Amino acid sequence: MRGVFVDANESLAVIFERLAKPGDPKVRINRNPDFRPDEWPQVLDGAEIAVVDHTALPTEVAKTCAGLKHVVFLGTGARSYMNPEELAELGITVHLIKGYGDTAVAECAIALMWASSRVIAMMDREMRAGNWLREDGMQLTGKTLGLIGFGGIAAEVARIATGSGMRVIAWNRTPKRHPGVEFVTLDKLLAESQVVSLHLLLNDETRGFLSRERIAAMRPGVILINTARGAIVDEAAMIEALKSGHIRHAGLDVFNIEPLPPDHPLTRLSNVTLSAHSAFRTPEASENLIAAAWEHCRRVARG
């Protein structure tokens, strides 16, 4: 059984090569992070396993990939790049990797929260432009952090936030319990949280979850953090709330369109801190990610 890592950047390629073991299935590395969706059939060349980092696999393209049976997606957000149900109808199984970057993403969410509360990016931009901008920040100790969705990443966010003196409340679609976290209704979370952080997987139920109505129900002056998926939020409503000040500041690592166009409305708002979908990008998380990808490949090869 053969495989191809279809869109490896150099750092992931090096880790992938280093973690290979004797007896592993043969997986060729295509060192091209700018790999295009229409190149799938040519690059796979009949291989049964595809390891993919970030490249879309349209169903119509998958139909032309002779031999493809397994897609190992490097992360949990495969639905942003492909339709797993439609691929399953073609006999292609999509494998996800969970938990590899819980700490990395949580630390990024916390970093965005602190940067947003103290408008650090705004002051940095102004100082580089020669302006001595001094802004009052929000002191987070004693404030309420609301976590929407509660998996491994949110649990790590809760650990760090409670350690810094914040009250942590959470809402999850299924009942959960966690030390130091009060689980509440979504209405209560939106009304009481000075900071809201999103931790939902993107699917048909969560697309547009933070709707215009739910944004309006948030506490005035709230800080919004999104390290999950851009499509979970009604982007137009969020931008309006940022302009009005209903949302004090947003710290965003994910967007509806990636890469974010330079003329996008979010780039023109001073009360937004942006990062380039990089919450998971640490050496430790990359090691965990590639090790898990290899385990998927080995398991598939064993049948």
PDB file of C-alpha atoms in Angstrom:
ATOM      1  CA  MET A   1       0.000   0.000   0.000  1.00  0.00           C
ATOM      2  CA  ARG A   2       1.385   3.401  -1.029  1.00  0.00           C
ATOM      3  CA  GLY A   3       0.747   6.867   0.285  1.00  0.00           C
ATOM      4  CA  VAL A   4       1.571  10.474  -0.544  1.00  0.00           C
ATOM      5  CA  PHE A   5       1.907  13.451   1.787  1.00  0.00           C
ATOM      6  CA  VAL A   6       0.446  15.760  -0.811  1.00  0.00           C
ATOM      7  CA  ASP A   7       1.154  19.278   0.502  1.00  0.00           C
ATOM      8  CA  ALA A   8       4.035  19.150   2.975  1.00  0.00           C
ATOM      9  CA  ASN A   9       5.828  22.300   4.017  1.00  0.00           C
ATOM     10  CA  GLU A  10       9.499  21.782   4.773  1.00  0.00           C
ATOM     11  CA  SER A  11       9.191  21.652   8.562  1.00  0.00           C
ATOM     12  CA  LEU A  12       6.456  18.990   8.472  1.00  0.00           C
ATOM     13  CA  ALA A  13       8.340  17.067   5.773  1.00  0.00           C
ATOM     14  CA  VAL A  14      11.440  16.862   7.958  1.00  0.00           C
ATOM     15  CA  ILE A  15       9.437  15.582  10.932  1.00  0.00           C
ATOM     16  CA  PHE A  16       7.576  13.086   8.724  1.00  0.00           C
ATOM     17  CA  GLU A  17      10.860  11.667   7.440  1.00  0.00           C
ATOM     18  CA  ARG A  18      12.383  11.488  10.921  1.00  0.00           C
ATOM     19  CA  LEU A  19       9.426   9.654  12.474  1.00  0.00           C
ATOM     20  CA  ALA A  20       9.296   6.952   9.800  1.00  0.00           C
ATOM     21  CA  LYS A  21      10.058   3.444  11.090  1.00  0.00           C
ATOM     22  CA  PRO A  22      11.310   0.275   9.390  1.00  0.00           C
ATOM     23  CA  GLY A  23       8.383  -1.598   7.911  1.00  0.00           C
ATOM     24  CA  ASP A  24       6.215   1.470   7.501  1.00  0.00           C
ATOM     25  CA  PRO A  25       4.124   1.781   4.339  1.00  0.00           C
ATOM     26  CA  LYS A  26       5.875   3.728   1.612  1.00  0.00           C
ATOM     27  CA  VAL A  27       4.700   7.351   1.791  1.00  0.00           C
ATOM     28  CA  ARG A  28       6.191   9.781  -0.709  1.00  0.00           C
ATOM     29  CA  ILE A  29       6.458  13.412   0.360  1.00  0.00           C
ATOM     30  CA  ASN A  30       5.364  16.093  -2.088  1.00  0.00           C
ATOM     31  CA  ARG A  31       7.207  19.150  -0.771  1.00  0.00           C
ATOM     32  CA  ASN A  32       4.742  21.684  -2.111  1.00  0.00           C
ATOM     33  CA  PRO A  33       2.548  23.512   0.408  1.00  0.00           C
ATOM     34  CA  ASP A  34       0.959  25.406  -2.501  1.00  0.00           C
ATOM     35  CA  PHE A  35      -0.343  22.188  -4.042  1.00  0.00           C
ATOM     36  CA  ARG A  36      -3.533  22.873  -6.047  1.00  0.00           C
ATOM     37  CA  PRO A  37      -6.723  20.799  -5.802  1.00  0.00           C
ATOM     38  CA  ASP A  38      -6.634  19.986  -9.516  1.00  0.00           C
ATOM     39  CA  GLU A  39      -3.220  18.331  -9.025  1.00  0.00           C
ATOM     40  CA  TRP A  40      -4.538  15.539  -6.784  1.00  0.00           C
ATOM     41  CA  PRO A  41      -4.748  12.773  -9.446  1.00  0.00           C
ATOM     42  CA  GLN A  42      -1.296  13.490 -10.840  1.00  0.00           C
ATOM     43  CA  VAL A  43       0.450  13.726  -7.472  1.00  0.00           C
ATOM     44  CA  LEU A  44      -1.266  10.671  -5.979  1.00  0.00           C
ATOM     45  CA  ASP A  45      -0.488   8.540  -9.030  1.00  0.00           C
ATOM     46  CA  GLY A  46      -2.758   5.721  -7.838  1.00  0.00           C
ATOM     47  CA  ALA A  47      -1.695   5.777  -4.172  1.00  0.00           C
ATOM     48  CA  GLU A  48      -4.257   4.484  -1.674  1.00  0.00           C
ATOM     49  CA  ILE A  49      -3.385   6.855   1.201  1.00  0.00           C
ATOM     50  CA  ALA A  50      -3.250  10.652   1.082  1.00  0.00           C
ATOM     51  CA  VAL A  51      -1.854  12.663   3.978  1.00  0.00           C
ATOM     52  CA  VAL A  52      -3.076  16.257   3.640  1.00  0.00           C
ATOM     53  CA  ASP A  53      -2.383  19.372   5.651  1.00  0.00           C
ATOM     54  CA  HIS A  54      -4.569  22.125   4.215  1.00  0.00           C
ATOM     55  CA  THR A  55      -5.484  21.487   0.567  1.00  0.00           C
ATOM     56  CA  ALA A  56      -9.117  21.143  -0.507  1.00  0.00           C
ATOM     57  CA  LEU A  57     -10.264  17.837  -1.964  1.00  0.00           C
ATOM     58  CA  PRO A  58     -13.465  18.557  -3.919  1.00  0.00           C
ATOM     59  CA  THR A  59     -15.648  15.507  -4.391  1.00  0.00           C
ATOM     60  CA  GLU A  60     -15.526  15.863  -8.169  1.00  0.00           C
ATOM     61  CA  VAL A  61     -11.720  15.775  -8.021  1.00  0.00           C
ATOM     62  CA  ALA A  62     -11.768  12.772  -5.674  1.00  0.00           C
ATOM     63  CA  LYS A  63     -13.764  10.851  -8.290  1.00  0.00           C
ATOM     64  CA  THR A  64     -10.746  11.090 -10.589  1.00  0.00           C
ATOM     65  CA  CYS A  65      -8.241   9.833  -7.990  1.00  0.00           C
ATOM     66  CA  ALA A  66      -8.013   6.191  -8.975  1.00  0.00           C
ATOM     67  CA  GLY A  67      -7.013   3.976  -6.054  1.00  0.00           C
ATOM     68  CA  LEU A  68      -7.535   6.533  -3.266  1.00  0.00           C
ATOM     69  CA  LYS A  69      -9.102   4.858  -0.233  1.00  0.00           C
ATOM     70  CA  HIS A  70      -7.911   6.834   2.800  1.00  0.00           C
ATOM     71  CA  VAL A  71      -7.353  10.518   3.539  1.00  0.00           C
ATOM     72  CA  VAL A  72      -5.377  11.294   6.699  1.00  0.00           C
ATOM     73  CA  PHE A  73      -6.236  14.904   7.480  1.00  0.00           C
ATOM     74  CA  LEU A  74      -3.743  16.708   9.703  1.00  0.00           C
ATOM     75  CA  GLY A  75      -6.186  18.037  12.273  1.00  0.00           C
ATOM     76  CA  THR A  76      -9.885  17.992  13.070  1.00  0.00           C
ATOM     77  CA  GLY A  77     -11.237  20.561  10.588  1.00  0.00           C
ATOM     78  CA  ALA A  78     -11.488  18.398   7.489  1.00  0.00           C
ATOM     79  CA  ARG A  79     -14.976  19.719   6.720  1.00  0.00           C
ATOM     80  CA  SER A  80     -13.440  23.062   5.829  1.00  0.00           C
ATOM     81  CA  TYR A  81     -11.595  21.336   2.970  1.00  0.00           C
ATOM     82  CA  MET A  82     -13.705  18.348   1.902  1.00  0.00           C
ATOM     83  CA  ASN A  83     -17.041  16.589   2.376  1.00  0.00           C
ATOM     84  CA  PRO A  84     -16.370  13.389   4.364  1.00  0.00           C
ATOM     85  CA  GLU A  85     -19.849  11.947   3.708  1.00  0.00           C
ATOM     86  CA  GLU A  86     -19.576  12.397  -0.049  1.00  0.00           C
ATOM     87  CA  LEU A  87     -16.068  10.920   0.009  1.00  0.00           C
ATOM     88  CA  ALA A  88     -17.365   7.947   2.007  1.00  0.00           C
ATOM     89  CA  GLU A  89     -19.863   7.276  -0.777  1.00  0.00           C
ATOM     90  CA  LEU A  90     -16.865   6.986  -3.104  1.00  0.00           C
ATOM     91  CA  GLY A  91     -15.225   4.468  -0.748  1.00  0.00           C
ATOM     92  CA  ILE A  92     -12.779   7.013   0.678  1.00  0.00           C
ATOM     93  CA  THR A  93     -12.439   7.190   4.473  1.00  0.00           C
ATOM     94  CA  VAL A  94     -11.345  10.461   6.093  1.00  0.00           C
ATOM     95  CA  HIS A  95      -9.251  10.076   9.251  1.00  0.00           C
ATOM     96  CA  LEU A  96      -8.936  12.975  11.701  1.00  0.00           C
ATOM     97  CA  ILE A  97      -6.281  13.725  14.314  1.00  0.00           C
ATOM     98  CA  LYS A  98      -7.526  15.022  17.643  1.00  0.00           C
ATOM     99  CA  GLY A  99      -5.749  16.335  20.700  1.00  0.00           C
ATOM    100  CA  TYR A 100      -2.341  16.849  19.120  1.00  0.00           C
ATOM    101  CA  GLY A 101      -2.301  20.618  19.668  1.00  0.00           C
ATOM    102  CA  ASP A 102      -4.660  21.199  22.587  1.00  0.00           C
ATOM    103  CA  THR A 103      -2.063  23.061  24.625  1.00  0.00           C
ATOM    104  CA  ALA A 104      -0.713  25.013  21.642  1.00  0.00           C
ATOM    105  CA  VAL A 105      -4.163  26.241  20.565  1.00  0.00           C
ATOM    106  CA  ALA A 106      -5.179  27.011  24.138  1.00  0.00           C
ATOM    107  CA  GLU A 107      -2.065  29.094  24.676  1.00  0.00           C
ATOM    108  CA  CYS A 108      -2.826  31.015  21.475  1.00  0.00           C
ATOM    109  CA  ALA A 109      -6.395  31.664  22.642  1.00  0.00           C
ATOM    110  CA  ILE A 110      -5.054  32.975  25.941  1.00  0.00           C
ATOM    111  CA  ALA A 111      -2.442  35.090  24.126  1.00  0.00           C
ATOM    112  CA  LEU A 112      -5.127  36.621  21.896  1.00  0.00           C
ATOM    113  CA  MET A 113      -7.271  37.258  24.961  1.00  0.00           C
ATOM    114  CA  TRP A 114      -4.516  39.146  26.771  1.00  0.00           C
ATOM    115  CA  ALA A 115      -3.393  41.009  23.642  1.00  0.00           C
ATOM    116  CA  SER A 116      -7.005  42.035  23.003  1.00  0.00           C
ATOM    117  CA  SER A 117      -7.660  43.135  26.566  1.00  0.00           C
ATOM    118  CA  ARG A 118      -4.586  45.395  26.549  1.00  0.00           C
ATOM    119  CA  VAL A 119      -4.813  46.405  22.836  1.00  0.00           C
ATOM    120  CA  ILE A 120      -1.132  45.586  22.432  1.00  0.00           C
ATOM    121  CA  ALA A 121      -1.257  45.149  18.658  1.00  0.00           C
ATOM    122  CA  MET A 122      -3.005  48.508  18.243  1.00  0.00           C
ATOM    123  CA  MET A 123      -0.399  50.335  20.337  1.00  0.00           C
ATOM    124  CA  ASP A 124       2.404  48.545  18.489  1.00  0.00           C
ATOM    125  CA  ARG A 125       1.023  49.659  15.111  1.00  0.00           C
ATOM    126  CA  GLU A 126       0.610  53.262  16.274  1.00  0.00           C
ATOM    127  CA  MET A 127       4.088  53.461  17.788  1.00  0.00           C
ATOM    128  CA  ARG A 128       5.651  52.162  14.574  1.00  0.00           C
ATOM    129  CA  ALA A 129       3.772  54.949  12.793  1.00  0.00           C
ATOM    130  CA  GLY A 130       5.260  57.507  15.195  1.00  0.00           C
ATOM    131  CA  ASN A 131       2.191  57.914  17.427  1.00  0.00           C
ATOM    132  CA  TRP A 132       2.473  57.614  21.214  1.00  0.00           C
ATOM    133  CA  LEU A 133      -0.916  55.946  21.728  1.00  0.00           C
ATOM    134  CA  ARG A 134      -1.771  55.083  25.336  1.00  0.00           C
ATOM    135  CA  GLU A 135      -4.982  53.109  25.768  1.00  0.00           C
ATOM    136  CA  ASP A 136      -6.772  51.874  28.858  1.00  0.00           C
ATOM    137  CA  GLY A 137      -6.928  48.092  28.900  1.00  0.00           C
ATOM    138  CA  MET A 138      -9.279  45.605  30.524  1.00  0.00           C
ATOM    139  CA  GLN A 139      -7.925  43.944  33.662  1.00  0.00           C
ATOM    140  CA  LEU A 140      -8.766  40.252  33.343  1.00  0.00           C
ATOM    141  CA  THR A 141      -8.226  39.078  36.905  1.00  0.00           C
ATOM    142  CA  GLY A 142     -11.666  38.523  38.393  1.00  0.00           C
ATOM    143  CA  LYS A 143     -13.424  38.716  35.027  1.00  0.00           C
ATOM    144  CA  THR A 144     -15.666  35.976  33.600  1.00  0.00           C
ATOM    145  CA  LEU A 145     -14.464  33.892  30.670  1.00  0.00           C
ATOM    146  CA  GLY A 146     -17.151  31.973  28.783  1.00  0.00           C
ATOM    147  CA  LEU A 147     -16.120  28.933  26.766  1.00  0.00           C
ATOM    148  CA  ILE A 148     -18.521  27.861  24.013  1.00  0.00           C
ATOM    149  CA  GLY A 149     -17.800  24.180  23.438  1.00  0.00           C
ATOM    150  CA  PHE A 150     -15.742  22.186  25.889  1.00  0.00           C
ATOM    151  CA  GLY A 151     -13.234  19.665  24.577  1.00  0.00           C
ATOM    152  CA  GLY A 152      -9.524  19.247  25.121  1.00  0.00           C
ATOM    153  CA  ILE A 153      -8.578  22.744  23.971  1.00  0.00           C
ATOM    154  CA  ALA A 154     -11.206  24.458  26.115  1.00  0.00           C
ATOM    155  CA  ALA A 155     -10.087  22.405  29.122  1.00  0.00           C
ATOM    156  CA  GLU A 156      -6.545  23.724  28.631  1.00  0.00           C
ATOM    157  CA  VAL A 157      -7.858  27.286  28.274  1.00  0.00           C
ATOM    158  CA  ALA A 158      -9.796  26.810  31.520  1.00  0.00           C
ATOM    159  CA  ARG A 159      -6.666  25.557  33.304  1.00  0.00           C
ATOM    160  CA  ILE A 160      -4.642  28.603  32.291  1.00  0.00           C
ATOM    161  CA  ALA A 161      -7.443  31.106  32.870  1.00  0.00           C
ATOM    162  CA  THR A 162      -8.366  29.866  36.336  1.00  0.00           C
ATOM    163  CA  GLY A 163      -4.686  30.005  37.236  1.00  0.00           C
ATOM    164  CA  SER A 164      -4.688  33.695  36.325  1.00  0.00           C
ATOM    165  CA  GLY A 165      -7.649  34.473  38.560  1.00  0.00           C
ATOM    166  CA  MET A 166     -10.528  34.403  36.102  1.00  0.00           C
ATOM    167  CA  ARG A 167     -13.953  32.906  36.686  1.00  0.00           C
ATOM    168  CA  VAL A 168     -14.555  30.284  33.984  1.00  0.00           C
ATOM    169  CA  ILE A 169     -18.003  29.259  32.807  1.00  0.00           C
ATOM    170  CA  ALA A 170     -18.795  27.012  29.855  1.00  0.00           C
ATOM    171  CA  TRP A 171     -21.566  25.722  27.639  1.00  0.00           C
ATOM    172  CA  ASN A 172     -21.393  22.407  25.812  1.00  0.00           C
ATOM    173  CA  ARG A 173     -23.927  20.634  23.636  1.00  0.00           C
ATOM    174  CA  THR A 174     -23.718  17.539  25.837  1.00  0.00           C
ATOM    175  CA  PRO A 175     -23.504  17.676  29.651  1.00  0.00           C
ATOM    176  CA  LYS A 176     -19.993  17.803  31.089  1.00  0.00           C
ATOM    177  CA  ARG A 177     -18.242  18.364  34.389  1.00  0.00           C
ATOM    178  CA  HIS A 178     -14.756  19.789  34.906  1.00  0.00           C
ATOM    179  CA  PRO A 179     -12.973  21.001  38.040  1.00  0.00           C
ATOM    180  CA  GLY A 180     -13.158  24.770  38.475  1.00  0.00           C
ATOM    181  CA  VAL A 181     -15.597  25.269  35.591  1.00  0.00           C
ATOM    182  CA  GLU A 182     -19.274  26.127  36.010  1.00  0.00           C
ATOM    183  CA  PHE A 183     -21.430  24.775  33.173  1.00  0.00           C
ATOM    184  CA  VAL A 184     -24.318  27.095  32.344  1.00  0.00           C
ATOM    185  CA  THR A 185     -26.934  27.720  29.680  1.00  0.00           C
ATOM    186  CA  LEU A 186     -25.816  29.478  26.523  1.00  0.00           C
ATOM    187  CA  ASP A 187     -28.016  32.471  27.363  1.00  0.00           C
ATOM    188  CA  LYS A 188     -26.374  32.846  30.766  1.00  0.00           C
ATOM    189  CA  LEU A 189     -22.901  32.533  29.266  1.00  0.00           C
ATOM    190  CA  LEU A 190     -23.550  35.226  26.661  1.00  0.00           C
ATOM    191  CA  ALA A 191     -25.071  37.582  29.220  1.00  0.00           C
ATOM    192  CA  GLU A 192     -22.358  37.228  31.892  1.00  0.00           C
ATOM    193  CA  SER A 193     -19.059  36.721  30.064  1.00  0.00           C
ATOM    194  CA  GLN A 194     -16.642  39.618  29.637  1.00  0.00           C
ATOM    195  CA  VAL A 195     -14.612  37.346  27.355  1.00  0.00           C
ATOM    196  CA  VAL A 196     -16.105  34.671  25.073  1.00  0.00           C
ATOM    197  CA  SER A 197     -13.860  32.054  23.462  1.00  0.00           C
ATOM    198  CA  LEU A 198     -15.129  29.658  20.777  1.00  0.00           C
ATOM    199  CA  HIS A 199     -14.202  25.962  20.850  1.00  0.00           C
ATOM    200  CA  LEU A 200     -16.679  24.217  18.559  1.00  0.00           C
ATOM    201  CA  LEU A 201     -15.976  21.896  15.670  1.00  0.00           C
ATOM    202  CA  LEU A 202     -17.376  23.120  12.374  1.00  0.00           C
ATOM    203  CA  ASN A 203     -20.269  21.057  11.032  1.00  0.00           C
ATOM    204  CA  ASP A 204     -23.764  21.660   9.701  1.00  0.00           C
ATOM    205  CA  GLU A 205     -25.069  22.318  13.225  1.00  0.00           C
ATOM    206  CA  THR A 206     -22.385  24.820  14.208  1.00  0.00           C
ATOM    207  CA  ARG A 207     -22.005  26.778  10.960  1.00  0.00           C
ATOM    208  CA  GLY A 208     -23.098  30.318  11.812  1.00  0.00           C
ATOM    209  CA  PHE A 209     -23.611  29.282  15.451  1.00  0.00           C
ATOM    210  CA  LEU A 210     -22.640  32.697  16.817  1.00  0.00           C
ATOM    211  CA  SER A 211     -25.446  34.378  14.930  1.00  0.00           C
ATOM    212  CA  ARG A 212     -26.497  38.011  14.783  1.00  0.00           C
ATOM    213  CA  GLU A 213     -29.035  37.323  17.540  1.00  0.00           C
ATOM    214  CA  ARG A 214     -26.478  35.641  19.786  1.00  0.00           C
ATOM    215  CA  ILE A 215     -23.943  38.409  19.204  1.00  0.00           C
ATOM    216  CA  ALA A 216     -26.615  40.916  20.229  1.00  0.00           C
ATOM    217  CA  ALA A 217     -27.216  38.860  23.388  1.00  0.00           C
ATOM    218  CA  MET A 218     -23.566  39.118  24.414  1.00  0.00           C
ATOM    219  CA  ARG A 219     -22.573  41.475  27.206  1.00  0.00           C
ATOM    220  CA  PRO A 220     -21.752  44.944  25.835  1.00  0.00           C
ATOM    221  CA  GLY A 221     -18.002  45.503  25.635  1.00  0.00           C
ATOM    222  CA  VAL A 222     -17.225  41.789  25.364  1.00  0.00           C
ATOM    223  CA  ILE A 223     -13.944  40.460  24.006  1.00  0.00           C
ATOM    224  CA  LEU A 224     -14.425  37.688  21.420  1.00  0.00           C
ATOM    225  CA  ILE A 225     -11.743  35.059  20.764  1.00  0.00           C
ATOM    226  CA  ASN A 226     -11.950  32.569  17.892  1.00  0.00           C
ATOM    227  CA  THR A 227      -9.331  29.866  17.393  1.00  0.00           C
ATOM    228  CA  ALA A 228     -11.910  27.333  16.148  1.00  0.00           C
ATOM    229  CA  ARG A 229     -13.258  28.062  12.654  1.00  0.00           C
ATOM    230  CA  GLY A 230     -14.274  31.332  11.031  1.00  0.00           C
ATOM    231  CA  ALA A 231     -17.568  29.976   9.703  1.00  0.00           C
ATOM    232  CA  ILE A 232     -18.859  29.405  13.245  1.00  0.00           C
ATOM    233  CA  VAL A 233     -19.450  33.172  13.460  1.00  0.00           C
ATOM    234  CA  ASP A 234     -21.749  35.393  11.409  1.00  0.00           C
ATOM    235  CA  GLU A 235     -18.867  37.498  10.105  1.00  0.00           C
ATOM    236  CA  ALA A 236     -20.956  40.445   8.914  1.00  0.00           C
ATOM    237  CA  ALA A 237     -22.733  40.699  12.268  1.00  0.00           C
ATOM    238  CA  MET A 238     -19.415  40.466  14.112  1.00  0.00           C
ATOM    239  CA  ILE A 239     -17.943  43.305  12.031  1.00  0.00           C
ATOM    240  CA  GLU A 240     -20.984  45.478  12.734  1.00  0.00           C
ATOM    241  CA  ALA A 241     -20.674  44.751  16.461  1.00  0.00           C
ATOM    242  CA  LEU A 242     -16.977  45.640  16.377  1.00  0.00           C
ATOM    243  CA  LYS A 243     -17.734  48.931  14.632  1.00  0.00           C
ATOM    244  CA  SER A 244     -20.427  49.820  17.160  1.00  0.00           C
ATOM    245  CA  GLY A 245     -18.280  48.822  20.139  1.00  0.00           C
ATOM    246  CA  HIS A 246     -20.734  46.137  21.291  1.00  0.00           C
ATOM    247  CA  ILE A 247     -17.756  43.828  20.822  1.00  0.00           C
ATOM    248  CA  ARG A 248     -14.867  45.690  22.453  1.00  0.00           C
ATOM    249  CA  HIS A 249     -12.169  43.699  20.656  1.00  0.00           C
ATOM    250  CA  ALA A 250     -11.831  40.449  18.716  1.00  0.00           C
ATOM    251  CA  GLY A 251      -8.798  38.169  18.683  1.00  0.00           C
ATOM    252  CA  LEU A 252      -9.084  35.998  15.593  1.00  0.00           C
ATOM    253  CA  ASP A 253      -6.913  33.167  14.318  1.00  0.00           C
ATOM    254  CA  VAL A 254      -9.442  31.779  11.811  1.00  0.00           C
ATOM    255  CA  PHE A 255     -11.444  33.314   8.969  1.00  0.00           C
ATOM    256  CA  ASN A 256     -14.085  32.518   6.365  1.00  0.00           C
ATOM    257  CA  ILE A 257     -11.525  33.142   3.620  1.00  0.00           C
ATOM    258  CA  GLU A 258      -7.932  32.016   4.149  1.00  0.00           C
ATOM    259  CA  PRO A 259      -5.472  33.520   3.490  1.00  0.00           C
ATOM    260  CA  LEU A 260      -7.306  36.662   4.594  1.00  0.00           C
ATOM    261  CA  PRO A 261      -7.387  39.147   1.661  1.00  0.00           C
ATOM    262  CA  PRO A 262      -5.400  42.333   2.378  1.00  0.00           C
ATOM    263  CA  ASP A 263      -8.457  44.491   1.663  1.00  0.00           C
ATOM    264  CA  HIS A 264     -10.793  42.495   3.932  1.00  0.00           C
ATOM    265  CA  PRO A 265     -12.909  44.656   6.288  1.00  0.00           C
ATOM    266  CA  LEU A 266     -11.314  43.007   9.336  1.00  0.00           C
ATOM    267  CA  THR A 267      -7.898  44.366   8.326  1.00  0.00           C
ATOM    268  CA  ARG A 268      -9.254  47.913   8.543  1.00  0.00           C
ATOM    269  CA  LEU A 269     -10.634  47.671  12.078  1.00  0.00           C
ATOM    270  CA  SER A 270      -8.337  48.850  14.858  1.00  0.00           C
ATOM    271  CA  ASN A 271     -10.108  46.781  17.523  1.00  0.00           C
ATOM    272  CA  VAL A 272      -9.187  43.427  15.975  1.00  0.00           C
ATOM    273  CA  THR A 273      -6.036  41.395  16.612  1.00  0.00           C
ATOM    274  CA  LEU A 274      -5.300  38.966  13.783  1.00  0.00           C
ATOM    275  CA  SER A 275      -3.145  35.867  13.537  1.00  0.00           C
ATOM    276  CA  ALA A 276      -2.758  33.680  10.460  1.00  0.00           C
ATOM    277  CA  HIS A 277      -4.472  30.402  11.479  1.00  0.00           C
ATOM    278  CA  SER A 278      -1.337  29.515  13.407  1.00  0.00           C
ATOM    279  CA  ALA A 279      -2.680  28.584  16.852  1.00  0.00           C
ATOM    280  CA  PHE A 280      -1.570  24.979  16.416  1.00  0.00           C
ATOM    281  CA  ARG A 281       1.865  25.799  15.022  1.00  0.00           C
ATOM    282  CA  THR A 282       4.435  24.844  17.655  1.00  0.00           C
ATOM    283  CA  PRO A 283       7.213  22.252  17.354  1.00  0.00           C
ATOM    284  CA  GLU A 284       5.590  20.177  20.090  1.00  0.00           C
ATOM    285  CA  ALA A 285       2.214  20.125  18.363  1.00  0.00           C
ATOM    286  CA  SER A 286       3.811  19.308  14.999  1.00  0.00           C
ATOM    287  CA  GLU A 287       5.605  16.317  16.523  1.00  0.00           C
ATOM    288  CA  ASN A 288       2.337  15.040  17.999  1.00  0.00           C
ATOM    289  CA  LEU A 289       0.509  15.653  14.721  1.00  0.00           C
ATOM    290  CA  ILE A 290       2.927  13.801  12.468  1.00  0.00           C
ATOM    291  CA  ALA A 291       3.343  10.929  14.927  1.00  0.00           C
ATOM    292  CA  ALA A 292      -0.434  10.471  14.889  1.00  0.00           C
ATOM    293  CA  ALA A 293      -0.508  10.686  11.071  1.00  0.00           C
ATOM    294  CA  TRP A 294       2.041   7.884  10.844  1.00  0.00           C
ATOM    295  CA  GLU A 295      -0.044   5.761  13.236  1.00  0.00           C
ATOM    296  CA  HIS A 296      -3.063   6.204  10.960  1.00  0.00           C
ATOM    297  CA  CYS A 297      -0.975   5.159   7.942  1.00  0.00           C
ATOM    298  CA  ARG A 298       0.356   2.082   9.775  1.00  0.00           C
ATOM    299  CA  ARG A 299      -3.098   1.054  10.939  1.00  0.00           C
ATOM    300  CA  VAL A 300      -4.538   1.452   7.444  1.00  0.00           C
ATOM    301  CA  ALA A 301      -1.701  -0.568   5.930  1.00  0.00           C
ATOM    302  CA  ARG A 302      -2.298  -3.363   8.446  1.00  0.00           C
ATOM    303  CA  GLY A 303      -5.922  -3.465   7.335  1.00  0.00           C
TER     304      GLY A 303
END
